mmCIF file of C-alpha atoms and ligand atoms in Angstrom:
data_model
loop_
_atom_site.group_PDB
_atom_site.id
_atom_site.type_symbol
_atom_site.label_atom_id
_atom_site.label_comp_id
_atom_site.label_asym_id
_atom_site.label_seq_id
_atom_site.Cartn_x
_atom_site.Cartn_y
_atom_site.Cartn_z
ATOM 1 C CA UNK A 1 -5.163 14.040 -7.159
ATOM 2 C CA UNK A 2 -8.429 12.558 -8.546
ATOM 3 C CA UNK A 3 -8.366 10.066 -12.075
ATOM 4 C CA UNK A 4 -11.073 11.898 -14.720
ATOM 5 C CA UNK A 5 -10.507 9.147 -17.280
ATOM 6 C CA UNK A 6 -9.436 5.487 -18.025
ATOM 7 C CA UNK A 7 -8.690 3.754 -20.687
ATOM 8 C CA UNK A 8 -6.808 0.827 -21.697
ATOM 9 C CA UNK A 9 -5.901 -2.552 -24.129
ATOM 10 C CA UNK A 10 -5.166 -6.082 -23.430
ATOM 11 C CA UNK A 11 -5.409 -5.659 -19.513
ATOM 12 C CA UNK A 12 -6.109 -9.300 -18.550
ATOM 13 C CA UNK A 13 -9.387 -10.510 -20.358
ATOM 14 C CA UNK A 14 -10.229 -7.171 -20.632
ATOM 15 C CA UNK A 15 -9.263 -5.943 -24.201
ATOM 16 C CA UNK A 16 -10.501 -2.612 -24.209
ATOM 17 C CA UNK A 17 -11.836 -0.543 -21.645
ATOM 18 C CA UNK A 18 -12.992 3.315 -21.503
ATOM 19 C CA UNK A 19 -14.013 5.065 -18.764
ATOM 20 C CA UNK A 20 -14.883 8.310 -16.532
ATOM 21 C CA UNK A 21 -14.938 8.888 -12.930
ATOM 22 C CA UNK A 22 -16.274 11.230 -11.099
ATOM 23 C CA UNK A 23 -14.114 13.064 -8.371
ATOM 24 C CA UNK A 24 -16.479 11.691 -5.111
ATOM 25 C CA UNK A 25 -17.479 7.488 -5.459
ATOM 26 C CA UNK A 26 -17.448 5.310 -8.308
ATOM 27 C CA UNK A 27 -18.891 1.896 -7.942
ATOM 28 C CA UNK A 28 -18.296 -0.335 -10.317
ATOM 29 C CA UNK A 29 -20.650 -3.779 -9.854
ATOM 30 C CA UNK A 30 -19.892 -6.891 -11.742
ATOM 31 C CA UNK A 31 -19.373 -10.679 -11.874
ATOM 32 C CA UNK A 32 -16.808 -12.681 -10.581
ATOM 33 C CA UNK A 33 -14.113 -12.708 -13.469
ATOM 34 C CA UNK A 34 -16.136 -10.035 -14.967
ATOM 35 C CA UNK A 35 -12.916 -7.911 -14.866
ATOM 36 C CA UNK A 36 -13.042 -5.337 -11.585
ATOM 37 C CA UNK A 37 -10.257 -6.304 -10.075
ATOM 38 C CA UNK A 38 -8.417 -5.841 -13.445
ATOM 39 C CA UNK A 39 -9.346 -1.816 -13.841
ATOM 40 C CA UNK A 40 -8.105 -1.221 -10.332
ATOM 41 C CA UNK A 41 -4.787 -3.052 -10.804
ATOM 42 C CA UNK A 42 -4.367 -0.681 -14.198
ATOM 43 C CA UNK A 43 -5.026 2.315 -12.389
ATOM 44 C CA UNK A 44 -2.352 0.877 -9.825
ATOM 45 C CA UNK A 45 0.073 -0.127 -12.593
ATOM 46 C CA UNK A 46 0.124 3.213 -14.334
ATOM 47 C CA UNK A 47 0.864 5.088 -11.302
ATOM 48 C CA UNK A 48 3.031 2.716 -9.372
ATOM 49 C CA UNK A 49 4.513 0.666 -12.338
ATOM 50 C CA UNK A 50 3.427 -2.162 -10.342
ATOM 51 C CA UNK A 51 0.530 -5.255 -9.877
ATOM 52 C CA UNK A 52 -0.977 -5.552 -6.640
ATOM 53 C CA UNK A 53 -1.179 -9.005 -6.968
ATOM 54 C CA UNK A 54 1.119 -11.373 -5.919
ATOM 55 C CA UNK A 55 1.443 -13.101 -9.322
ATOM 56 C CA UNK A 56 4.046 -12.769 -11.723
ATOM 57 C CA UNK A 57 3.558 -9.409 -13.260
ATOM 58 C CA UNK A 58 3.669 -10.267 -17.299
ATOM 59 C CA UNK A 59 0.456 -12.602 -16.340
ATOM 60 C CA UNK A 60 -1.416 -9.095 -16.459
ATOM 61 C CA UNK A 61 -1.019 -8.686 -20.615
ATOM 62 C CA UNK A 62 -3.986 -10.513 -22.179
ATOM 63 C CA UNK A 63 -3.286 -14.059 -23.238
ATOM 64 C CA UNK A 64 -1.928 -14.173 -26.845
ATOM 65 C CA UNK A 65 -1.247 -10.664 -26.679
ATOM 66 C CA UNK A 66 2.027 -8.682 -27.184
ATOM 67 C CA UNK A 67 1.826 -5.556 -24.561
ATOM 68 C CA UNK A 68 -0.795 -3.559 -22.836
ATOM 69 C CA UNK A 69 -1.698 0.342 -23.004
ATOM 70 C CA UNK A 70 -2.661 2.626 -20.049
ATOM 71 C CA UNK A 71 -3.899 5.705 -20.260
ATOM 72 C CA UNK A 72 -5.147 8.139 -17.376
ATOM 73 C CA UNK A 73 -5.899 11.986 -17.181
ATOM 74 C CA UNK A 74 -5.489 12.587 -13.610
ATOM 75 C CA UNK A 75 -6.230 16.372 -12.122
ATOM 76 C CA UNK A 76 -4.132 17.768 -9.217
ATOM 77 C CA UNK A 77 -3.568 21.323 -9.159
ATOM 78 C CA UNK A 78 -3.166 20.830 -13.349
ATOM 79 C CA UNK A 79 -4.318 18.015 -15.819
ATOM 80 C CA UNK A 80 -2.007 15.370 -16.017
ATOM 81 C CA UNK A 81 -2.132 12.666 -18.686
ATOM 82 C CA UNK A 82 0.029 9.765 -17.849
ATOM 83 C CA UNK A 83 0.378 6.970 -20.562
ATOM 84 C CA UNK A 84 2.479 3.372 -19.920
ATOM 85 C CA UNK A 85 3.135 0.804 -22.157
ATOM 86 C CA UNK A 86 4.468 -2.787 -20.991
ATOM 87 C CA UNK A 87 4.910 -5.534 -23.399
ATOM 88 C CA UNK A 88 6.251 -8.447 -20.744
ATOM 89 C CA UNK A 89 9.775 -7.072 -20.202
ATOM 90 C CA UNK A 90 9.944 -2.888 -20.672
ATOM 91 C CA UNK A 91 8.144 -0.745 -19.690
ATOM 92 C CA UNK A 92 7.125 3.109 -21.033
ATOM 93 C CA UNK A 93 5.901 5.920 -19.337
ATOM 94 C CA UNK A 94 4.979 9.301 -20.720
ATOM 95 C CA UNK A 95 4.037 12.283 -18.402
ATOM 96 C CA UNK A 96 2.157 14.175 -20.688
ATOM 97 C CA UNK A 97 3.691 13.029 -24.057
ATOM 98 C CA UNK A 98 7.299 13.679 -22.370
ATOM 99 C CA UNK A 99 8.829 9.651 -21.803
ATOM 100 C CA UNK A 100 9.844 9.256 -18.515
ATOM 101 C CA UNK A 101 13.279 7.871 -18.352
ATOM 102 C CA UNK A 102 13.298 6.286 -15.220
ATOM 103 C CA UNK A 103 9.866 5.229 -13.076
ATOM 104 C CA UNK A 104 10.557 6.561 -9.954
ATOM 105 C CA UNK A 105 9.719 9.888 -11.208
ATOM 106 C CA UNK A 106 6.603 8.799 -11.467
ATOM 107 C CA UNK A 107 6.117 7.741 -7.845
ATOM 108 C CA UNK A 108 6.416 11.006 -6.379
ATOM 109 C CA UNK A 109 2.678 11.666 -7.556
ATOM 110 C CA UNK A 110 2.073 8.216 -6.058
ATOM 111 C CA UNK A 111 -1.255 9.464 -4.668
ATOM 112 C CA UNK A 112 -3.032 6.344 -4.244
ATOM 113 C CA UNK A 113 -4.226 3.929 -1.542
ATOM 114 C CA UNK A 114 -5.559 0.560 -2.256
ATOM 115 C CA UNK A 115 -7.434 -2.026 -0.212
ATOM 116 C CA UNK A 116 -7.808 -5.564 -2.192
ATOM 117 C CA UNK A 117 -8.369 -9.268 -1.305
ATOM 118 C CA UNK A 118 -5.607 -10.012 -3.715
ATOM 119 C CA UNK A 119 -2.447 -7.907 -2.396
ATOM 120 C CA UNK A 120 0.156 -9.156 0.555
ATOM 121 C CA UNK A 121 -1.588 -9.581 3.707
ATOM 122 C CA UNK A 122 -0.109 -7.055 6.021
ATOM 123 C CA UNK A 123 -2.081 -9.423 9.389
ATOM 124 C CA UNK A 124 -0.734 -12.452 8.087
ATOM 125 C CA UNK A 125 2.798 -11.721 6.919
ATOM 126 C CA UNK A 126 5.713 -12.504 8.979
ATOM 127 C CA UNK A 127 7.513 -9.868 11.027
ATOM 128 C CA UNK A 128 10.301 -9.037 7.983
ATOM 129 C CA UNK A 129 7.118 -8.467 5.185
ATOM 130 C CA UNK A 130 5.796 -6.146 7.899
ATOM 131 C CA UNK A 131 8.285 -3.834 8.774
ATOM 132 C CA UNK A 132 8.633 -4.012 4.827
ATOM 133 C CA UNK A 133 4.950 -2.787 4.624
ATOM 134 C CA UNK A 134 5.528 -0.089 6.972
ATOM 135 C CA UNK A 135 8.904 1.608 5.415
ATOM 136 C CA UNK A 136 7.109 1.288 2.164
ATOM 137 C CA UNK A 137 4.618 3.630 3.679
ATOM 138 C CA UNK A 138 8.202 6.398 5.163
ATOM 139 C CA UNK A 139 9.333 5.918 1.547
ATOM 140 C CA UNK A 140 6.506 7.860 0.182
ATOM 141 C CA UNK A 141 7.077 10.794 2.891
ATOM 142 C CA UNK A 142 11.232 10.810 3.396
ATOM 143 C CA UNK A 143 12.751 9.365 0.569
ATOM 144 C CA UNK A 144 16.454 9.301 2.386
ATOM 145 C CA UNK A 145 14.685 6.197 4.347
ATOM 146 C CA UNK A 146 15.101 4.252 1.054
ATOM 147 C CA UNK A 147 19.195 4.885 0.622
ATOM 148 C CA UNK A 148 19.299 4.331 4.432
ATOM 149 C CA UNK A 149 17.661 1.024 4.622
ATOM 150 C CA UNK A 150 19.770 0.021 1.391
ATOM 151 C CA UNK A 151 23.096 0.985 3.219
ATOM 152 C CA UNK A 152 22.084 -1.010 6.361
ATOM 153 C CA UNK A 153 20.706 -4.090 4.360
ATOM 154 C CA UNK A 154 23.979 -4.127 2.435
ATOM 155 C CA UNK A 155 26.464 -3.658 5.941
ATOM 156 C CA UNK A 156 24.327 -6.378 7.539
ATOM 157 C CA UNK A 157 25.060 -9.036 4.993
ATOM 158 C CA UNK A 158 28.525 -8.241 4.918
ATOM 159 C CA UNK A 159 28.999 -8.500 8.681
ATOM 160 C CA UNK A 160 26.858 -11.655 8.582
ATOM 161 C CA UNK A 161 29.440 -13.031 5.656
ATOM 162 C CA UNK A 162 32.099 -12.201 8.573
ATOM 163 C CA UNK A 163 30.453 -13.483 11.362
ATOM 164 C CA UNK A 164 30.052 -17.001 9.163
ATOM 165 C CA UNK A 165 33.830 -17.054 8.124
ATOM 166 C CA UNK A 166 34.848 -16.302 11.415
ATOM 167 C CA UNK A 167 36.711 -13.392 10.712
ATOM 168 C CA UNK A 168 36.254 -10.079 12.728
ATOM 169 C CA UNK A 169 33.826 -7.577 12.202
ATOM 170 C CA UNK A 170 35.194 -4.305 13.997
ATOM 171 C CA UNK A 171 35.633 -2.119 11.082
ATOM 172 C CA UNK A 172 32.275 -2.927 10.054
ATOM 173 C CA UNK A 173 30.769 -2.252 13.681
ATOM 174 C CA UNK A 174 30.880 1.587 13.450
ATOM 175 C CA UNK A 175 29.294 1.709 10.681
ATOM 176 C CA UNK A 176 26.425 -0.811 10.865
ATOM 177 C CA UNK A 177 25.811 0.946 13.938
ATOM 178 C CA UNK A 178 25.728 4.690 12.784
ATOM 179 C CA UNK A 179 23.477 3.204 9.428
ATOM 180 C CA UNK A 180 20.842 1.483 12.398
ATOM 181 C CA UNK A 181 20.800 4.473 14.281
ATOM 182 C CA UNK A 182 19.494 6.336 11.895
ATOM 183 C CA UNK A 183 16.670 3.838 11.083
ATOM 184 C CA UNK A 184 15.832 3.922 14.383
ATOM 185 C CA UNK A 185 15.324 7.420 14.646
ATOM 186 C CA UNK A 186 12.830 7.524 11.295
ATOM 187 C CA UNK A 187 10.985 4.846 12.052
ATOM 188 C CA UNK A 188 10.849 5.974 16.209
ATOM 189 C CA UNK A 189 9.402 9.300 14.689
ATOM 190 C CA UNK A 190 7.422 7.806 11.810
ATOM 191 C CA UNK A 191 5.576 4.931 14.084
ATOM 192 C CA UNK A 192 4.711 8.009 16.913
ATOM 193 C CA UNK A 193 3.105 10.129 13.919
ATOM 194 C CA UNK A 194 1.150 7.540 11.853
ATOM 195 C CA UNK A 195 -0.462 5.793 15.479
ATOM 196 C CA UNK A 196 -1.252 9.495 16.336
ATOM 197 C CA UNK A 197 -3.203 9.470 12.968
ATOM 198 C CA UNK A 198 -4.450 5.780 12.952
ATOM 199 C CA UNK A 199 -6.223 6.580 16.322
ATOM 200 C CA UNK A 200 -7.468 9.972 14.999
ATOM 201 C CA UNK A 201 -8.897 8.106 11.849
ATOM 202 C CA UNK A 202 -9.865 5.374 14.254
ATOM 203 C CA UNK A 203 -12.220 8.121 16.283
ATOM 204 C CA UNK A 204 -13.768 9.252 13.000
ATOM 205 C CA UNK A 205 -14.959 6.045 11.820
ATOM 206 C CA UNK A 206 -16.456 5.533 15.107
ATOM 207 C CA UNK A 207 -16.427 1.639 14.565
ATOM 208 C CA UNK A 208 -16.571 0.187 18.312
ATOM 209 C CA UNK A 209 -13.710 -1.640 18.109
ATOM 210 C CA UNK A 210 -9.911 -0.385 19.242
ATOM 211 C CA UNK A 211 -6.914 -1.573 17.253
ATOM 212 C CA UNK A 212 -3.451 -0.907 18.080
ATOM 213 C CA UNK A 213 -0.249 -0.768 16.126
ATOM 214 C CA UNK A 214 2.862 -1.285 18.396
ATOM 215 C CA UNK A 215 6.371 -0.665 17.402
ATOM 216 C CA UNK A 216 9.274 -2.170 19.186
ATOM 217 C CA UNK A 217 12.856 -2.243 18.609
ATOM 218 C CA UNK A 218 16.327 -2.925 20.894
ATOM 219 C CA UNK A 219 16.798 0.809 20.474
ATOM 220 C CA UNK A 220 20.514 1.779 22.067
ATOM 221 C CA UNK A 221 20.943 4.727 23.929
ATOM 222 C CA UNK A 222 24.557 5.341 22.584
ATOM 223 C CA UNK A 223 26.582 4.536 19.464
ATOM 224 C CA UNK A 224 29.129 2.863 22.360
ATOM 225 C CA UNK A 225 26.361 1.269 23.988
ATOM 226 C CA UNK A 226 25.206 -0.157 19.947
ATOM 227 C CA UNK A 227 28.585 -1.469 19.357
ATOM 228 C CA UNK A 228 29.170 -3.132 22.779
ATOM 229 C CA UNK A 229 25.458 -4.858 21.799
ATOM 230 C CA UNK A 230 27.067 -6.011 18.740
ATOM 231 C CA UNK A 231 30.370 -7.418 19.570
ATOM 232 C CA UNK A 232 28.909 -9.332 22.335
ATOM 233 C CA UNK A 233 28.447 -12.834 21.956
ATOM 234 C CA UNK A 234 25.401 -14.984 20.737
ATOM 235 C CA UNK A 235 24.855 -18.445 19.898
ATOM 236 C CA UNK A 236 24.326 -18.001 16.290
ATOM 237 C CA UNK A 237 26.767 -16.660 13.425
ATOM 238 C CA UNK A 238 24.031 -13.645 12.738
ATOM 239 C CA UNK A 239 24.064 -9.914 13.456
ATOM 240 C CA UNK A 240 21.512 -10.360 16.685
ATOM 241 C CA UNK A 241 20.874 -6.416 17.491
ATOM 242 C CA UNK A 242 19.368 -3.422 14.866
ATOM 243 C CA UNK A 243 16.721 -2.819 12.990
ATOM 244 C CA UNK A 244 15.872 -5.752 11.043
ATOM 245 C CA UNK A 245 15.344 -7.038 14.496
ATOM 246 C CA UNK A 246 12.214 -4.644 15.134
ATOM 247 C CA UNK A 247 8.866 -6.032 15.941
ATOM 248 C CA UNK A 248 5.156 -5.116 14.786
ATOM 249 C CA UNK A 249 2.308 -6.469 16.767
ATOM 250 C CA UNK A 250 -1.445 -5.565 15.626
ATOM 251 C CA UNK A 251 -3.965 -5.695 18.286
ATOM 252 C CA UNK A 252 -7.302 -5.596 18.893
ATOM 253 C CA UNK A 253 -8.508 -4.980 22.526
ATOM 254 C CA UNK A 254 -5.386 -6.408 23.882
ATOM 255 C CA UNK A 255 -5.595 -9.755 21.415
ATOM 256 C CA UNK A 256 -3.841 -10.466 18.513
ATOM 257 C CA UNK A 257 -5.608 -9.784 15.306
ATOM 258 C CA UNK A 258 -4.025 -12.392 13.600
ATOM 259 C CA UNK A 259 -5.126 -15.342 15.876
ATOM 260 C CA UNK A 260 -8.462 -13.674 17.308
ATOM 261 C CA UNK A 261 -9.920 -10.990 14.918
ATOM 262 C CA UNK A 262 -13.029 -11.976 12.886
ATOM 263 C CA UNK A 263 -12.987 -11.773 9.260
ATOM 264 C CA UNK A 264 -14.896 -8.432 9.320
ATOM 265 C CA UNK A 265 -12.710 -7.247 12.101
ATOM 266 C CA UNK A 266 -9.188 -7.973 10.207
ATOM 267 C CA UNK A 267 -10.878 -6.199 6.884
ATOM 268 C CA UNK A 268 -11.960 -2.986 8.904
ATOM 269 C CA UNK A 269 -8.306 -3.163 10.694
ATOM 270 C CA UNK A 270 -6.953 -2.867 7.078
ATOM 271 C CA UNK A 271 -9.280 0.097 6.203
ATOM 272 C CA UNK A 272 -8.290 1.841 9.222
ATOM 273 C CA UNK A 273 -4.645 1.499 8.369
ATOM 274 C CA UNK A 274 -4.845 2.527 4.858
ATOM 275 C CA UNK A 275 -7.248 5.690 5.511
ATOM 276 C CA UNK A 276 -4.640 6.472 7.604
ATOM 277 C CA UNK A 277 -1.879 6.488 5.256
ATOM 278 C CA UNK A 278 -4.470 8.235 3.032
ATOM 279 C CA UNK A 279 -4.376 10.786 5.799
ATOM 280 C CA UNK A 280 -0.668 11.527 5.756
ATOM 281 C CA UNK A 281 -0.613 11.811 2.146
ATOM 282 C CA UNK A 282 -2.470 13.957 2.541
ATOM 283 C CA UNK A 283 -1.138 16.153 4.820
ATOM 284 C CA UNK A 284 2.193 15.534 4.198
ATOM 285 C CA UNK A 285 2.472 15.203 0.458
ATOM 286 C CA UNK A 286 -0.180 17.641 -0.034
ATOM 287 C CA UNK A 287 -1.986 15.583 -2.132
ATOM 288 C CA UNK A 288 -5.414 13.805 -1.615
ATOM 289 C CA UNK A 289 -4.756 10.538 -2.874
ATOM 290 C CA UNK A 290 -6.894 8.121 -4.780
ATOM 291 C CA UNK A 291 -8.437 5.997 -2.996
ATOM 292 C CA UNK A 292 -9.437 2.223 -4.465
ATOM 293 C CA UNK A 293 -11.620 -0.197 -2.624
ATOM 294 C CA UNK A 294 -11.733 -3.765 -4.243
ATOM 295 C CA UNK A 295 -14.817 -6.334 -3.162
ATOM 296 C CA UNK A 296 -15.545 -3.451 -0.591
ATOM 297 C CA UNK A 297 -19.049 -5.024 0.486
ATOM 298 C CA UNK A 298 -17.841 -8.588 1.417
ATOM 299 C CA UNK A 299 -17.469 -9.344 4.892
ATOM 300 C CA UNK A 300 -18.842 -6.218 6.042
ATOM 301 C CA UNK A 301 -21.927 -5.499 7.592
ATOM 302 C CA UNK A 302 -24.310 -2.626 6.841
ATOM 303 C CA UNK A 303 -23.740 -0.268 9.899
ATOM 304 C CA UNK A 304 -19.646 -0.508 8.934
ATOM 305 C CA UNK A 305 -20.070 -0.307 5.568
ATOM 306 C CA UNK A 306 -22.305 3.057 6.044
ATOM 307 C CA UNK A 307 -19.809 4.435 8.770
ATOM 308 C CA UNK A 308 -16.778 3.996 6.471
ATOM 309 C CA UNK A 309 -18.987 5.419 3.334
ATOM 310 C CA UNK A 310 -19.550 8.581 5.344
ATOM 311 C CA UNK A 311 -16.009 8.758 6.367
ATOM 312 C CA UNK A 312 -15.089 8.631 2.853
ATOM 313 C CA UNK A 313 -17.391 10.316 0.259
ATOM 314 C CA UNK A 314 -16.569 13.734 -0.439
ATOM 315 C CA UNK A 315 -13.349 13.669 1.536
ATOM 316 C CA UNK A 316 -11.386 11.067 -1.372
ATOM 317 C CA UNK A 317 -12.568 10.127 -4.361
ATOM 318 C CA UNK A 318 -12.823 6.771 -4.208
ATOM 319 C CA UNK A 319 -13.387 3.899 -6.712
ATOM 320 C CA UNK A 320 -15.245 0.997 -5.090
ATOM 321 C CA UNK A 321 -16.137 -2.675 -6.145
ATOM 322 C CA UNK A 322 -17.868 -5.055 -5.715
ATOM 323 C CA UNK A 323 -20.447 -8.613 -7.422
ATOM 324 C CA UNK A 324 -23.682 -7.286 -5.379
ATOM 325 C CA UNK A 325 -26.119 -5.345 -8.141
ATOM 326 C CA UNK A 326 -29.361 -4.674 -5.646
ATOM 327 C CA UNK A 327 -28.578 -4.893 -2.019
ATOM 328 C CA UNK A 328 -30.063 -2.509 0.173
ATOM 329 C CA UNK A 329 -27.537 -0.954 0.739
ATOM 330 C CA UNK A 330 -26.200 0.240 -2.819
ATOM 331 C CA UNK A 331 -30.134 1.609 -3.137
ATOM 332 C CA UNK A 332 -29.538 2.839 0.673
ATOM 333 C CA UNK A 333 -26.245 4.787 -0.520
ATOM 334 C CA UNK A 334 -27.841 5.821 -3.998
ATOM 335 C CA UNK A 335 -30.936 7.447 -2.660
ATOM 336 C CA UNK A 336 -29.298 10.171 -0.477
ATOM 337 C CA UNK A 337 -26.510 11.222 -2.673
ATOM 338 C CA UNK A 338 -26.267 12.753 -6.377
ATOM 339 C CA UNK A 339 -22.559 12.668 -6.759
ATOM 340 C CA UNK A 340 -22.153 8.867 -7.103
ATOM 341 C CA UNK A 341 -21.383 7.401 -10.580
ATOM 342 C CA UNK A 342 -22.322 3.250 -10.593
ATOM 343 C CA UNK A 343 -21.716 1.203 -13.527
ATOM 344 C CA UNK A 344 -22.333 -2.457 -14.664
ATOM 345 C CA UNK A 345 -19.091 -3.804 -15.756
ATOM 346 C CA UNK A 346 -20.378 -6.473 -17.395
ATOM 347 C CA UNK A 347 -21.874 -4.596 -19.895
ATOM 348 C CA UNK A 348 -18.955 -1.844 -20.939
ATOM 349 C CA UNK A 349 -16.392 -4.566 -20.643
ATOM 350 C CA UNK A 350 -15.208 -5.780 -23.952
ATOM 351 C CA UNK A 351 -13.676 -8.651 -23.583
ATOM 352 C CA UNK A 352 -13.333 -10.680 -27.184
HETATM 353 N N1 ATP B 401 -3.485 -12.695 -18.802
HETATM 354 C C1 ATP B 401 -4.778 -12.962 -18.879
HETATM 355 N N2 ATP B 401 -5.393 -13.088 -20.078
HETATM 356 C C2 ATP B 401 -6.711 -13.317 -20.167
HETATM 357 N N3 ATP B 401 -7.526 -13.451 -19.108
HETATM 358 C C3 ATP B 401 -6.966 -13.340 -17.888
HETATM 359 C C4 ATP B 401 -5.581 -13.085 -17.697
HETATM 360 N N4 ATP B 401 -5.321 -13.027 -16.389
HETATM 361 C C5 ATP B 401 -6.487 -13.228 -15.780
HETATM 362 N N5 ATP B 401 -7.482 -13.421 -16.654
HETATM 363 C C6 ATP B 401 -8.910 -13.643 -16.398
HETATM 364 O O1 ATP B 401 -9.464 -12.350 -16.159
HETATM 365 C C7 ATP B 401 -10.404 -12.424 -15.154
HETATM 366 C C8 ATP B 401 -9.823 -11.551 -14.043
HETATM 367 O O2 ATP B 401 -10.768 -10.899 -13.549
HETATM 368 P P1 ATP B 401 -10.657 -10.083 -12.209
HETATM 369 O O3 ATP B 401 -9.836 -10.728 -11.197
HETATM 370 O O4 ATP B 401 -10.364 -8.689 -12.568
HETATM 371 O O5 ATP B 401 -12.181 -10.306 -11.880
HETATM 372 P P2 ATP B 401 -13.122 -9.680 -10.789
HETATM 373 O O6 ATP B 401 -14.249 -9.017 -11.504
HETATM 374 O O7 ATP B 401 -12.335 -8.882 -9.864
HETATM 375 O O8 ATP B 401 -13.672 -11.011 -10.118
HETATM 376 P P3 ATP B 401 -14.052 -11.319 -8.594
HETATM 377 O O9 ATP B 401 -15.420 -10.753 -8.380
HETATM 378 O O10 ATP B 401 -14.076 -12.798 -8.568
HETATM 379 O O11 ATP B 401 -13.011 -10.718 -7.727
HETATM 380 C C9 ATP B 401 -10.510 -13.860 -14.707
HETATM 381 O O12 ATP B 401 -11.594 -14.505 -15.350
HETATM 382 C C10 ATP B 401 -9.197 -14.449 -15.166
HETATM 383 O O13 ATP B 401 -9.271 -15.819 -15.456
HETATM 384 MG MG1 MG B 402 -11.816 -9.159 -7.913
#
């Protein structure tokens, strides 16, 4: 899926913006508060229904103003014009002209990746926002992950409800067991896959450095074996065994990269991880998605950013951004490729 065409109203400061992409790299350069930022979080918003950002999501209608309009002609194998309109409470979504009556619909297409300074911070989260991260990610390739994640979260707080009120929890046993068996078994399958592909995508950026993503989990051999786990005793009044228990450790060359990665490092660890969920899109959705890069200079230094700009161009299109307007490197990237659109957005923002 590539995005021909942007526009939209009342998007932050931004009060009306119109714009074309081409299908390789965009770069859009501009101040800080000049509005980047804002154009990737629309593109976002349309597709996902969603902000990036971890504020409230009303703060992104203009101040003083009632709702804000989307619009973007996307191509995949046909043109596809999707249009939303939010005014603080509803939204509306129209897949070419036709409303949408519910948003999920929409997510289907969800062919986009994002890397930005202002989303959750997968290094820095605590284990639960993690494993959150990562089913977001099996959502997008086996929706039945979503129902069975639902069913488990909903048996787990009913057992734990037991557990406080001292009441017994056989009859829910069987089934809080069968439920984290099968999340077990996606996310055993799903973690095997996507490090297969994070080291593969790893290889191709050729950056020197060697992250790892480790699943673990109390995995039971047996349903029996689950139960027996689960009726035993523990200290506390909580479920102490399944899935919610799982871990996620991020390494690089046998550290953590939360207590001893570099800046640079933790930012390149993110790129790796979200070309590679770019990569299974790809090949599993069989759609190339979108790929958005916010402040994509900062941090990095030249060789990187030039190894992860030949990964990229031509393979996604990608929409980059970032405050520097004449490094050597922008001239660097300009000068041996045609198929790069740049523009200043502080001069097609309008803004009053
Ligand atoms: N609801 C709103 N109404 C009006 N202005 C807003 C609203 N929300 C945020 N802003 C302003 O819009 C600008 C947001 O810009 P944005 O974050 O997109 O900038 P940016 O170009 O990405 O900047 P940076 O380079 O610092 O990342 C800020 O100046 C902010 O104060
Ligand atoms: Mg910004």
């Amino acid at each position: 899926m590539i995005i021909k065409n942007l526009s939209f109203l009342n998007v932050r400061k931004i009060s009306l913006f119109s714009e074309q992409f081409l299908p390789q790299t965009n770069i859009i350069i501009g101040s800080n508060g000049s509005g980047k930022t804002s154009i990737l979080e629309s593109i976002v918003f349309l597709i996902t229904g969603k902000s990036f950002r971890k504020k409230h999501t009303q703060s992104i209608i203009k101040k003083n103003k009632q709702e804000i309009q989307i619009k973007g002609i996307f191509q995949n194998e046909e043109s596809l014009t999707i249009k939303l309109i939010y005014n603080g409470k509803k939204k509306q979504i129209f897949k070419n002209n036709q409303i949408l009556k519910r948003t999920t619909e929409l997510i289907k297409d969800n062919a986009i990746v994002y890397v930005s300074p202002e989303e959750i911070d997968i290094i820095e989260e605590y284990k639960k926002e993690k494993q959150q991260y990562f089913d977001k990610i099996i959502f997008r390739i086996n929706s039945e992950h979503i129902y069975n994640i639902k069913e488990y979260n909903k048996l787990l707080l009913y057992r734990n409800s037991l557990l406080e009120n001292n009441m017994s929890t056989e009859p829910w046993d069987e089934p809080l067991s069968l439920a984290g068996l099968k999340i077990w078994k996606t996310r055993n399958n799903f973690f095997n896959f996507f490090c297969k592909i994070f080291n593969e995508t790893q290889k191709k950026l050729d950056l020197q450095l060697k992250y790892i993503i480790e699943y673990k989990n109390q995995e039971h051999e047996s349903k029996e074996e689950y139960i027996k786990k689960l009726q035993a005793k523990t200290k506390t009044n909580k479920t102490e065994v399944g899935p919610h228990k799982d871990v996620i450790d991020l390494y690089l060359n046998n550290d953590t990269i939360k207590e001893h990665a570099s800046q640079g490092e933790k930012k390149l660890f993110k790129y790796v991880l979200k070309f590679t969920e770019a990569e299974i899109i790809k090949t599993k959705n069989n759609n190339n998605p979108i790929i958005l890069l916010d402040d994509f200079f900062a941090k990095l230094d030249n060789e990187n950013i030039m190894k992860i700009f030949s990964y990229f161009h031509r393979k996604f299109q990608v929409i980059i951004t970032t405050t520097n307007t004449n490094t050597q490197i922008l001239e660097n990237i300009q000068k041996n490729n045609i198929d790069i659109k740049i523009f200043n957005n502080d001069k097609t923002i309008n803004s009053n």
